[in-house]
Coordinates of C-alpha atoms in Angstrom, one line a residue:
Chain A
M22 CA 86.1 125.5 268.4
V23 CA 82.7 124.0 269.2
D24 CA 84.4 120.7 269.9
I25 CA 86.6 122.3 272.5
V26 CA 83.9 124.2 274.2
R27 CA 81.8 121.1 274.5
R28 CA 84.6 118.9 275.7
Y29 CA 86.5 121.2 278.0
P30 CA 83.9 123.6 279.4
G31 CA 85.7 124.1 282.7
Q32 CA 89.1 124.8 281.2
L33 CA 87.9 127.4 278.8
A34 CA 85.8 129.2 281.4
K35 CA 88.8 129.4 283.6
S36 CA 91.2 130.7 281.0
A37 CA 88.8 133.4 279.9
F38 CA 89.4 135.2 283.2
Q39 CA 93.1 135.2 282.8
P40 CA 95.1 138.0 281.1
R41 CA 96.0 137.5 277.4
A42 CA 93.3 134.9 277.3
G43 CA 92.7 135.6 273.6
M44 CA 96.2 134.6 272.7
R45 CA 96.2 131.5 274.8
Q46 CA 92.8 130.6 273.4
F47 CA 94.2 130.9 269.9
V48 CA 97.2 128.7 270.7
R49 CA 94.9 126.1 272.3
R50 CA 92.6 126.0 269.3
R51 CA 92.4 122.7 267.6
S52 CA 93.1 124.1 264.2
T53 CA 96.1 126.0 265.4
I54 CA 97.7 123.0 267.0
A55 CA 96.9 121.0 263.8
F56 CA 98.6 123.7 261.7
L57 CA 101.7 123.8 264.0
M58 CA 102.1 120.1 263.8
C59 CA 102.1 120.4 260.0
L60 CA 104.5 123.3 260.0
P61 CA 107.8 121.3 259.7
L62 CA 106.3 119.4 256.8
I63 CA 105.2 122.6 255.1
V64 CA 108.6 124.2 255.6
I65 CA 110.4 121.1 254.1
V66 CA 108.0 120.8 251.2
A67 CA 107.8 124.5 250.4
G68 CA 111.4 125.3 251.0
L69 CA 113.1 122.2 249.5
I70 CA 110.7 121.0 246.8
I71 CA 108.2 123.7 245.7
Y72 CA 110.6 126.6 245.8
P73 CA 113.4 124.8 244.0
A74 CA 111.0 123.6 241.4
F75 CA 110.0 127.1 240.6
Y76 CA 113.5 128.4 241.1
S77 CA 114.7 126.0 238.4
I78 CA 112.3 127.7 236.0
F79 CA 113.8 131.0 236.8
L80 CA 117.3 129.6 236.7
A81 CA 116.7 128.2 233.2
T82 CA 116.1 131.7 231.8
L83 CA 119.6 133.0 232.8
N84 CA 122.9 132.8 231.0
K85 CA 125.7 130.6 232.1
A86 CA 127.2 133.1 234.6
Q87 CA 123.7 133.8 235.9
T88 CA 124.1 137.5 235.2
R89 CA 121.8 138.1 232.3
F90 CA 118.2 137.2 231.5
V91 CA 118.0 135.2 228.3
G92 CA 114.4 134.3 228.2
L93 CA 113.8 131.0 226.4
G94 CA 117.4 131.2 225.0
N95 CA 118.5 128.0 226.8
F96 CA 115.5 126.0 225.6
S97 CA 115.9 127.1 221.9
Y98 CA 119.6 126.4 222.1
L99 CA 118.9 122.9 223.3
L100 CA 116.3 122.3 220.7
S101 CA 118.7 123.4 218.0
R102 CA 121.1 120.7 218.9
D103 CA 121.0 117.2 217.4
T104 CA 122.4 115.7 220.6
F105 CA 119.5 117.0 222.6
W106 CA 117.0 115.5 220.2
M107 CA 118.8 112.2 220.6
V108 CA 118.5 112.6 224.4
I109 CA 114.7 113.1 224.1
Q110 CA 114.5 110.1 221.8
Q111 CA 116.6 107.9 224.1
S112 CA 114.8 109.0 227.2
A113 CA 111.5 108.0 225.6
I114 CA 112.9 104.7 224.3
F115 CA 114.5 103.9 227.7
A116 CA 111.4 104.7 229.8
L117 CA 108.7 103.2 227.5
T118 CA 110.6 99.9 226.8
A119 CA 111.8 99.5 230.4
V120 CA 108.3 100.1 231.8
F121 CA 106.7 97.8 229.3
F122 CA 109.0 94.9 230.2
K123 CA 108.9 95.6 233.9
A124 CA 105.1 95.5 233.8
L125 CA 105.1 92.3 231.7
I126 CA 107.6 90.5 233.9
G127 CA 106.0 91.7 237.0
L128 CA 102.6 90.5 235.9
V129 CA 103.9 87.1 234.8
T130 CA 106.0 86.5 238.0
A131 CA 103.1 87.7 240.2
H132 CA 100.9 85.0 238.6
L133 CA 103.5 82.4 238.9
V134 CA 104.1 83.1 242.6
N135 CA 100.3 83.3 243.2
N136 CA 100.0 79.8 241.7
L137 CA 102.2 78.3 244.3
P138 CA 100.9 76.7 247.5
S139 CA 100.7 79.6 250.0
K140 CA 103.4 78.1 252.2
G141 CA 106.2 78.6 249.6
Q142 CA 105.0 82.0 248.4
R143 CA 106.8 84.0 251.1
K144 CA 110.2 82.4 250.3
W145 CA 109.9 83.1 246.5
R146 CA 108.6 86.6 247.0
G147 CA 111.5 87.3 249.3
M148 CA 114.0 86.0 246.8
L149 CA 112.6 87.8 243.8
L150 CA 112.5 91.1 245.5
V151 CA 116.2 91.2 246.2
P152 CA 117.1 93.4 243.1
W153 CA 114.8 96.1 244.5
V154 CA 116.4 96.1 247.9
I155 CA 120.1 96.5 246.8
P156 CA 120.8 100.2 246.4
L157 CA 120.7 100.7 242.6
A158 CA 124.1 102.4 242.4
L159 CA 125.8 99.3 243.9
S160 CA 124.0 96.7 241.9
T161 CA 124.6 98.7 238.7
L162 CA 128.3 98.4 239.6
G163 CA 127.9 94.7 239.6
W164 CA 126.2 94.8 236.2
W165 CA 129.0 97.0 234.9
W166 CA 131.4 94.3 235.9
L167 CA 129.3 91.7 234.2
F168 CA 129.5 93.8 231.0
D169 CA 133.2 94.5 231.3
P170 CA 134.7 94.5 227.8
T171 CA 137.6 92.0 228.5
H172 CA 136.3 90.1 231.6
S173 CA 132.6 90.0 230.8
A174 CA 131.2 86.8 232.4
F175 CA 128.3 86.9 229.9
N176 CA 130.7 86.8 227.0
W177 CA 132.5 83.9 228.6
L178 CA 129.2 81.9 228.6
I179 CA 128.5 83.0 225.0
R180 CA 132.0 81.9 223.9
G181 CA 131.3 78.6 225.6
F182 CA 128.3 78.2 223.4
G183 CA 130.4 79.0 220.4
G184 CA 129.2 82.6 219.9
T185 CA 131.3 85.8 219.6
D186 CA 131.7 88.5 222.2
I187 CA 129.0 91.1 222.5
P188 CA 130.3 94.7 222.9
W189 CA 127.8 95.3 225.8
L190 CA 128.7 98.9 226.5
S191 CA 131.0 100.0 223.7
D192 CA 128.5 99.6 220.9
P193 CA 125.8 102.3 221.1
Y194 CA 122.9 100.1 220.4
W195 CA 124.1 97.3 222.7
A196 CA 124.7 99.9 225.3
R197 CA 121.1 101.1 225.0
F198 CA 120.0 97.5 225.4
S199 CA 122.2 97.0 228.4
V200 CA 121.0 100.1 230.4
I201 CA 117.3 99.1 229.7
L202 CA 118.1 95.5 230.8
V203 CA 119.5 96.7 234.1
N204 CA 116.5 99.0 234.6
V205 CA 114.1 96.1 233.9
W206 CA 116.0 93.9 236.3
Y207 CA 115.8 96.5 239.0
G208 CA 112.2 97.5 238.6
A209 CA 110.4 94.3 237.7
P210 CA 110.3 93.1 241.4
F211 CA 108.4 96.3 242.3
F212 CA 105.7 95.4 239.8
L213 CA 105.7 91.8 241.1
I214 CA 105.0 93.0 244.6
M215 CA 102.3 95.5 243.6
Y216 CA 100.5 92.9 241.4
L217 CA 100.8 90.2 243.9
A218 CA 99.1 92.4 246.5
A219 CA 96.4 93.2 244.0
L220 CA 95.9 89.6 243.0
K221 CA 95.4 88.7 246.7
S222 CA 92.6 91.2 246.9
V223 CA 90.5 89.6 244.1
P224 CA 87.7 87.6 245.8
E225 CA 88.3 83.9 245.4
Q226 CA 84.5 83.3 244.7
L227 CA 84.8 85.1 241.3
Y228 CA 87.3 82.5 240.1
E229 CA 85.3 79.6 241.5
A230 CA 82.1 80.9 239.8
A231 CA 84.0 81.3 236.5
Q232 CA 85.5 77.8 236.8
I233 CA 82.0 76.4 237.2
D234 CA 80.9 78.3 234.1
G235 CA 83.7 76.6 232.3
A236 CA 86.1 79.5 231.8
N237 CA 89.7 78.5 231.0
A238 CA 92.7 80.1 232.7
W239 CA 93.1 82.7 229.9
Q240 CA 89.5 83.7 230.1
R241 CA 89.6 84.0 233.8
F242 CA 92.6 86.3 233.5
L243 CA 91.0 88.4 230.8
H244 CA 87.6 88.8 232.4
I245 CA 88.3 88.7 236.1
T246 CA 91.9 89.4 237.0
L247 CA 92.6 92.2 234.5
P248 CA 89.4 94.3 235.2
M249 CA 89.9 93.8 239.0
M250 CA 93.5 94.9 238.8
R251 CA 93.1 97.7 236.1
N252 CA 93.4 100.5 238.6
I253 CA 96.5 99.2 240.4
I254 CA 98.2 98.3 237.1
A255 CA 97.5 101.9 235.8
I256 CA 98.9 103.5 239.0
T257 CA 102.0 101.3 239.1
V258 CA 102.7 101.8 235.4
L259 CA 102.3 105.6 235.6
F260 CA 104.4 105.8 238.8
S261 CA 107.1 103.7 237.3
L262 CA 107.0 105.8 234.1
I263 CA 107.9 108.9 236.3
V264 CA 110.6 107.1 238.1
T265 CA 112.1 105.6 235.0
F266 CA 112.0 108.8 233.0
A267 CA 113.9 110.4 235.9
N268 CA 116.4 107.5 236.3
F269 CA 120.0 108.6 236.7
D270 CA 122.1 105.9 238.4
I271 CA 122.2 103.2 235.8
V272 CA 123.2 105.4 232.8
Q273 CA 125.6 107.6 234.8
I274 CA 127.5 104.6 236.2
M275 CA 127.5 102.2 233.2
T276 CA 128.1 104.5 230.3
A277 CA 128.0 108.2 231.6
G278 CA 125.9 108.9 228.4
G279 CA 128.4 107.4 225.9
P280 CA 129.2 105.9 223.5
R281 CA 128.7 109.0 221.3
N282 CA 126.1 110.4 223.7
M283 CA 123.7 107.7 222.6
T284 CA 122.6 106.5 226.0
H285 CA 122.1 109.9 227.6
V286 CA 118.7 110.4 229.3
F287 CA 117.4 113.7 230.6
A288 CA 118.9 113.3 234.1
T289 CA 122.4 112.4 233.0
Y290 CA 122.5 115.0 230.3
A291 CA 121.3 117.6 232.9
F292 CA 124.1 116.4 235.2
L293 CA 126.7 116.7 232.5
L294 CA 125.7 120.2 231.4
G295 CA 124.7 121.6 234.8
I296 CA 127.2 120.1 237.3
R297 CA 130.1 118.8 235.3
S298 CA 130.3 121.7 232.8
G299 CA 129.1 124.2 235.4
D300 CA 126.3 125.6 233.3
L301 CA 123.5 125.4 235.9
P302 CA 120.9 127.3 233.8
L303 CA 121.3 125.0 230.8
G304 CA 121.2 121.9 233.1
A305 CA 118.0 123.2 234.7
A306 CA 116.5 123.7 231.2
V307 CA 117.3 120.1 230.4
S308 CA 115.7 118.7 233.5
L309 CA 112.6 120.9 233.0
F310 CA 111.9 118.9 229.8
M311 CA 110.9 116.1 232.2
F312 CA 108.2 118.2 233.6
P313 CA 105.4 117.7 231.0
I314 CA 105.5 113.9 231.2
L315 CA 105.6 114.1 235.0
A316 CA 102.7 116.4 235.2
V317 CA 100.5 114.3 232.8
S318 CA 101.4 111.1 234.7
A319 CA 100.7 112.8 238.0
V320 CA 97.2 113.9 237.1
F321 CA 96.3 110.4 236.0
I322 CA 97.9 108.8 239.1
L323 CA 96.0 111.2 241.4
R324 CA 92.7 110.3 239.6
G325 CA 93.5 106.6 240.0
V326 CA 94.4 106.9 243.7
R327 CA 91.3 108.9 244.4
K328 CA 89.1 106.4 242.6
R329 CA 90.7 103.6 244.5
G330 CA 90.2 105.5 247.8
R331 CA 86.5 105.7 247.0
E332 CA 86.3 102.0 246.1
I333 CA 87.8 101.1 249.5
G334 CA 86.0 103.6 251.7
Chain B
M27 CA 85.3 72.7 243.7
I28 CA 82.5 70.4 244.9
A29 CA 80.3 71.5 242.0
A30 CA 83.2 70.9 239.5
V31 CA 83.8 67.4 240.8
A32 CA 80.0 66.6 240.7
E33 CA 79.8 67.8 237.1
Y34 CA 82.8 65.8 235.9
P35 CA 82.6 62.6 237.9
R36 CA 85.9 60.6 238.6
A37 CA 87.8 61.1 235.3
G38 CA 87.2 64.8 235.5
G39 CA 88.5 65.0 239.1
A40 CA 91.6 63.2 238.1
S41 CA 92.4 65.4 235.1
L42 CA 91.7 68.5 237.3
K43 CA 94.3 67.2 239.7
R44 CA 96.7 66.4 236.8
N45 CA 96.2 69.9 235.4
R46 CA 96.9 71.4 238.8
R47 CA 100.1 69.5 239.1
W48 CA 101.2 70.5 235.6
A49 CA 100.4 74.1 236.4
L50 CA 102.5 73.9 239.5
F51 CA 105.4 72.3 237.6
T52 CA 105.4 75.0 234.9
S53 CA 105.1 77.7 237.6
Y54 CA 108.2 76.4 239.4
F55 CA 110.1 76.0 236.1
F56 CA 109.6 79.6 235.0
L57 CA 110.0 81.0 238.5
I58 CA 113.5 79.3 238.7
L59 CA 114.4 81.0 235.4
F60 CA 113.3 84.4 236.7
A61 CA 115.1 83.8 240.0
I62 CA 118.3 83.1 238.0
F63 CA 117.8 86.4 236.1
F64 CA 117.2 88.3 239.3
L65 CA 119.9 86.8 241.4
T66 CA 122.8 86.6 238.8
P67 CA 124.3 90.0 239.6
P68 CA 124.4 89.6 243.4
Y69 CA 125.7 86.0 243.0
Y70 CA 128.5 87.1 240.6
M71 CA 129.4 90.0 242.9
I72 CA 129.8 87.7 245.9
V73 CA 131.9 85.2 243.8
T74 CA 134.2 88.0 242.5
S75 CA 134.7 89.5 245.9
L76 CA 136.0 86.2 247.3
K77 CA 138.6 85.7 244.6
S78 CA 142.2 86.7 244.5
D79 CA 143.3 89.6 242.2
A80 CA 145.2 87.1 240.0
E81 CA 142.2 84.9 239.4
V82 CA 140.0 87.9 238.6
A83 CA 142.6 89.4 236.1
H84 CA 143.4 86.2 234.3
L85 CA 140.8 84.8 232.1
A86 CA 142.0 81.2 232.5
T87 CA 139.2 79.8 234.7
N88 CA 135.4 79.8 234.8
P89 CA 134.5 83.3 236.0
W90 CA 131.3 82.1 237.6
I91 CA 133.0 79.9 240.3
I92 CA 135.9 80.4 242.7
A93 CA 138.5 78.1 241.1
N94 CA 141.8 79.1 242.8
G95 CA 140.7 79.2 246.4
L96 CA 138.5 81.4 248.5
T97 CA 140.2 84.5 250.0
L98 CA 139.0 87.4 252.2
E99 CA 142.0 89.5 250.9
Q100 CA 139.7 91.9 249.0
Y101 CA 137.7 92.7 252.2
R102 CA 140.9 93.3 254.1
L103 CA 142.2 95.7 251.5
L104 CA 138.8 97.4 251.4
F105 CA 138.9 98.1 255.2
R106 CA 142.6 98.8 255.6
E107 CA 143.7 100.7 252.5
T108 CA 140.7 102.7 251.3
D109 CA 138.5 105.4 252.6
F110 CA 135.6 103.0 252.7
L111 CA 135.1 103.1 256.4
I112 CA 134.9 106.9 256.3
Y113 CA 132.1 106.7 253.7
F114 CA 130.4 104.1 255.9
K115 CA 130.5 106.4 258.9
N116 CA 129.3 109.4 256.9
T117 CA 126.4 107.3 255.5
V118 CA 125.4 106.1 259.0
I119 CA 125.4 109.7 260.4
V120 CA 123.4 111.0 257.5
T121 CA 120.9 108.2 257.5
L122 CA 120.3 108.3 261.2
C123 CA 119.7 112.1 261.1
V124 CA 117.4 111.8 258.0
V125 CA 115.4 109.0 259.5
A126 CA 114.9 110.8 262.8
I127 CA 113.9 114.1 261.0
T128 CA 111.6 112.2 258.6
M129 CA 109.7 110.3 261.3
V130 CA 109.2 113.3 263.6
V131 CA 108.0 115.5 260.7
S132 CA 105.8 113.0 259.0
V133 CA 104.2 111.4 262.1
L134 CA 103.2 114.9 263.4
A135 CA 101.9 116.0 260.1
A136 CA 100.1 112.8 259.3
F137 CA 98.4 112.8 262.7
S138 CA 97.3 116.4 262.2
L139 CA 96.1 115.8 258.6
S140 CA 94.3 112.6 259.3
R141 CA 92.4 113.7 262.5
M142 CA 92.3 117.5 262.8
R143 CA 91.2 119.9 260.2
F144 CA 92.5 123.4 259.5
W145 CA 92.3 125.8 256.6
G146 CA 93.9 124.1 253.6
S147 CA 94.5 120.8 255.2
G148 CA 92.7 118.9 252.4
I149 CA 94.7 120.6 249.7
L150 CA 97.9 119.9 251.7
A151 CA 97.3 116.2 251.9
T152 CA 96.9 116.0 248.1
G153 CA 99.8 118.3 247.6
I154 CA 102.1 116.1 249.7
F155 CA 101.4 113.2 247.3
L156 CA 102.1 115.4 244.3
T157 CA 105.4 116.6 245.6
Y158 CA 106.4 112.9 246.1
L159 CA 106.1 112.6 242.4
I160 CA 108.7 115.3 241.7
P161 CA 112.0 113.4 241.2
D162 CA 115.3 114.3 242.6
T163 CA 116.8 114.6 239.1
L164 CA 114.5 117.6 238.5
L165 CA 115.5 119.2 241.8
F166 CA 119.2 118.6 242.1
I167 CA 120.2 121.6 239.9
P168 CA 118.2 124.3 241.8
L169 CA 119.2 122.6 245.1
F170 CA 122.8 122.8 244.1
Q171 CA 122.4 126.6 244.0
I172 CA 120.5 126.5 247.4
V173 CA 123.0 124.2 249.1
R174 CA 125.8 126.5 247.8
G175 CA 123.9 129.4 249.3
F176 CA 123.9 127.8 252.7
G177 CA 127.7 127.2 252.3
L178 CA 127.1 123.4 252.7
L179 CA 128.5 122.4 249.3
N180 CA 130.9 119.4 249.8
S181 CA 129.7 118.7 253.4
Y182 CA 127.6 115.7 254.2
W183 CA 125.4 117.8 256.3
S184 CA 123.9 119.1 253.1
M185 CA 122.6 115.5 252.6
V186 CA 120.8 115.8 255.9
L187 CA 119.2 118.9 254.5
V188 CA 118.1 117.6 251.1
Y189 CA 117.4 113.9 251.7
P190 CA 114.1 114.7 253.5
T191 CA 112.8 115.8 250.1
L192 CA 113.0 112.1 249.1
T193 CA 111.5 110.6 252.3
V194 CA 109.1 113.0 254.0
P195 CA 106.3 113.2 251.4
F196 CA 106.0 109.4 251.0
C197 CA 106.3 108.7 254.7
T198 CA 103.7 111.3 255.5
W199 CA 101.4 109.8 252.8
I200 CA 101.6 106.3 254.2
M201 CA 101.3 107.4 257.8
I202 CA 98.1 109.3 256.9
G203 CA 96.8 106.0 255.5
Y204 CA 97.6 104.1 258.7
F205 CA 96.2 106.8 261.0
Q206 CA 93.0 107.0 259.1
S207 CA 92.5 103.3 259.5
I208 CA 92.4 103.7 263.3
P209 CA 88.7 103.8 264.4
K210 CA 87.5 107.2 265.5
E211 CA 85.9 105.7 268.6
L212 CA 89.4 105.2 270.1
D213 CA 90.3 108.9 270.1
E214 CA 86.8 109.9 271.3
A215 CA 87.3 107.6 274.3
A216 CA 90.6 109.2 274.9
L217 CA 89.2 112.7 274.7
I218 CA 86.4 111.8 277.1
D219 CA 89.1 110.6 279.5
G220 CA 90.7 114.0 279.2
A221 CA 93.7 113.2 277.1
G222 CA 95.4 116.1 275.2
H223 CA 96.4 115.9 271.5
M224 CA 100.0 114.9 272.3
Q225 CA 98.9 112.2 274.8
M226 CA 96.5 110.9 272.2
L227 CA 99.3 110.7 269.6
F228 CA 101.8 109.0 271.9
K229 CA 99.4 106.7 273.9
I230 CA 97.1 105.7 271.1
F231 CA 98.1 106.5 267.6
I232 CA 101.8 105.6 267.6
P233 CA 101.3 102.2 269.4
V234 CA 98.3 101.2 267.3
A235 CA 100.0 102.3 264.0
L236 CA 103.3 100.8 264.9
P237 CA 103.5 98.5 261.8
G238 CA 103.0 101.7 259.7
I239 CA 105.7 103.5 261.6
I240 CA 108.1 100.6 261.1
A241 CA 107.3 100.4 257.4
A242 CA 107.9 104.2 257.0
T243 CA 111.1 104.0 259.0
I244 CA 112.4 101.2 256.8
F245 CA 111.4 103.3 253.7
A246 CA 113.3 106.4 255.0
F247 CA 116.3 104.2 255.9
T248 CA 116.6 102.5 252.5
V249 CA 116.0 105.7 250.5
S250 CA 118.6 107.7 252.4
W251 CA 121.1 104.8 252.3
A252 CA 120.7 104.3 248.6
A253 CA 120.5 108.0 247.5
F254 CA 122.9 108.7 244.6
V255 CA 122.0 111.9 242.7
Y256 CA 122.4 114.4 245.5
P257 CA 125.8 113.1 246.8
I258 CA 127.3 112.8 243.4
A259 CA 126.2 116.4 242.6
F260 CA 127.0 118.1 246.0
L261 CA 130.0 116.1 247.5
F262 CA 133.5 115.9 246.0
S263 CA 136.1 115.2 248.7
A264 CA 136.7 111.7 250.1
D265 CA 136.2 112.7 253.8
Q266 CA 132.7 113.9 253.1
Q267 CA 131.6 111.2 250.7
V268 CA 128.8 108.7 251.3
L269 CA 128.8 105.0 250.5
T270 CA 127.0 104.8 247.2
V271 CA 129.0 107.5 245.4
G272 CA 132.2 106.7 247.3
T273 CA 132.1 103.1 246.2
V274 CA 131.2 103.8 242.6
T275 CA 133.6 106.7 241.9
S276 CA 136.4 106.9 244.4
L277 CA 137.3 103.2 244.9
I278 CA 137.7 103.0 241.1
K279 CA 140.4 105.7 240.9
A280 CA 143.3 103.3 241.1
D281 CA 145.4 102.6 238.0
V282 CA 143.9 99.2 237.5
Y283 CA 140.4 98.4 238.3
K284 CA 140.4 96.2 241.4
W285 CA 137.2 94.5 240.7
G286 CA 137.4 92.1 243.6
M287 CA 137.7 94.9 246.0
L288 CA 135.0 97.0 244.2
M289 CA 132.6 94.1 244.5
A290 CA 133.5 93.6 248.2
G291 CA 132.8 97.3 248.7
A292 CA 129.5 97.2 246.9
L293 CA 128.4 94.1 248.9
V294 CA 129.3 95.6 252.3
A295 CA 127.6 98.9 251.3
A296 CA 124.5 97.0 250.3
A297 CA 124.4 94.8 253.4
P298 CA 122.5 97.0 255.8
P299 CA 119.4 97.4 253.6
L300 CA 119.6 93.7 252.8
I301 CA 119.8 92.7 256.5
V302 CA 116.9 95.0 257.4
Y303 CA 114.9 93.5 254.5
A304 CA 115.8 89.9 255.6
F305 CA 114.4 90.5 259.1
L306 CA 111.5 92.9 258.4
M307 CA 110.4 91.7 254.9
D308 CA 106.7 92.0 255.7
Y309 CA 107.0 95.6 256.9
Y310 CA 109.2 96.5 254.0
I311 CA 106.5 95.1 251.6
A312 CA 103.7 96.8 253.5
G313 CA 105.5 100.1 253.1
L314 CA 106.0 99.5 249.4
T315 CA 102.4 98.6 248.6
A316 CA 100.8 101.1 251.0
G317 CA 101.4 104.0 248.7
A318 CA 99.0 102.6 246.1
T319 CA 96.6 100.5 248.1
K320 CA 95.9 103.0 250.9
G321 CA 94.4 106.4 250.8

């Protein structure tokens, strides 16, 4: 208000003499305009994200036909089933293993690219990011074909070296390995890019000083790179943890949860029960089990982002 | 460097150089290994899509190379005898609408949140980031009910309705970062010259933050092109299907898997994001890293 009065003294004085000046003044007010500009965003976020999120909590307390309130019935039913415990276990194995290897490969490749003369870095970065750019559903189809039981091109190579065929997707444990492998393949480039950006932001003088003090490469990494990158590593890992926990495409396309439900994660199991079997409340209950891990990660990410914001500003 | 050379005269300088070359060599060696890992699936998809059905089916030759002659037959089949082009058209319509909606909504909101204050705007900016962290796999079941309520089940317009949940929060978030980096003096100068808020947005903010706008547009485009959970849950007939789900589920429905054609479909479907990436890589990467390095 004060701003406007100061900046547009003439306009405001004129409008005050016109009828319905109050209304017009209200519309012209800076904060009103600001709010109106945010309105579409608020409508989308409130209507299509916040409301559905709470609605799914309500939905999860109904019976299959959505006619009767069953309280925590769906949750206790799920927790009484061995299959669901396996889903919890597999989701945790899938997410933790995949994130660990993605972070590791990302860190290693980021360092390797950073070692190169800066002229060639662009080309390598461009090449290594390709898995992240191909829509996941479509590259997973390619992986599925690589794992095909009779035509597997990997098995052809293994036979060439005198080995025996690996049942990539038909053996439960190999299937678990395969879905994790595809997730690592897809996600590692994201870590590479994030780490590379972080590496570039470490001041070169620090390394020069350390080199003069006689620090070797490993010591430089441990005492300079790692502390400088700690925040970005934490944010990236937590963010990836959320995305990986919620992953759907890979498991749905390659195994659809099989063999013997051993590769199901929360998302595919929720899809199976909620959409394929038509029990929306039960499906909603399954996907709500993702919520605690998401909430915890979100809190830490937010702290990290804020801290980083302060460091920069 | 100078200090190091001074401390280790001659011999030290040479060994430093040798170390450097050795480090470079190992870097290249391992990078090539990683590049093979990362590029194997796309390579194998291309090779398969260029083979004849007979070569794909028979296990006689090396699967990693085209042994019996290159053919575009699989692509011809894909375009002539499947619904692939319908999926493509649907995806283009959905993506264009979603990108347009996303950019209008997020640029307006980011402008307002980064420059003007109103009651609750601080909480809103944080809240936007939090909603970005809610995944589609948590929302697709309640959204199924909501989409059904709108009567949009099995219509690709439902995708135009729900995809903004994937794009708007992140795009708003990165646009806030870009807008905040514009110096305040610039808008003060504009205000003194008598520019309104809209003029300020179009004459100053959008041109100055153009790299950010391009990055956000690319993000919205790739996300809506690649979305999979919502279409597989909400769309079931071929005339409404989008590329990702159409390629993965419907093209497979033949009696025998036509892997050559499937790979051709997957490649053509993946081409637009790859082309955008090839030409605008720096913007693509800027959008990717902005989420964590800005704000």
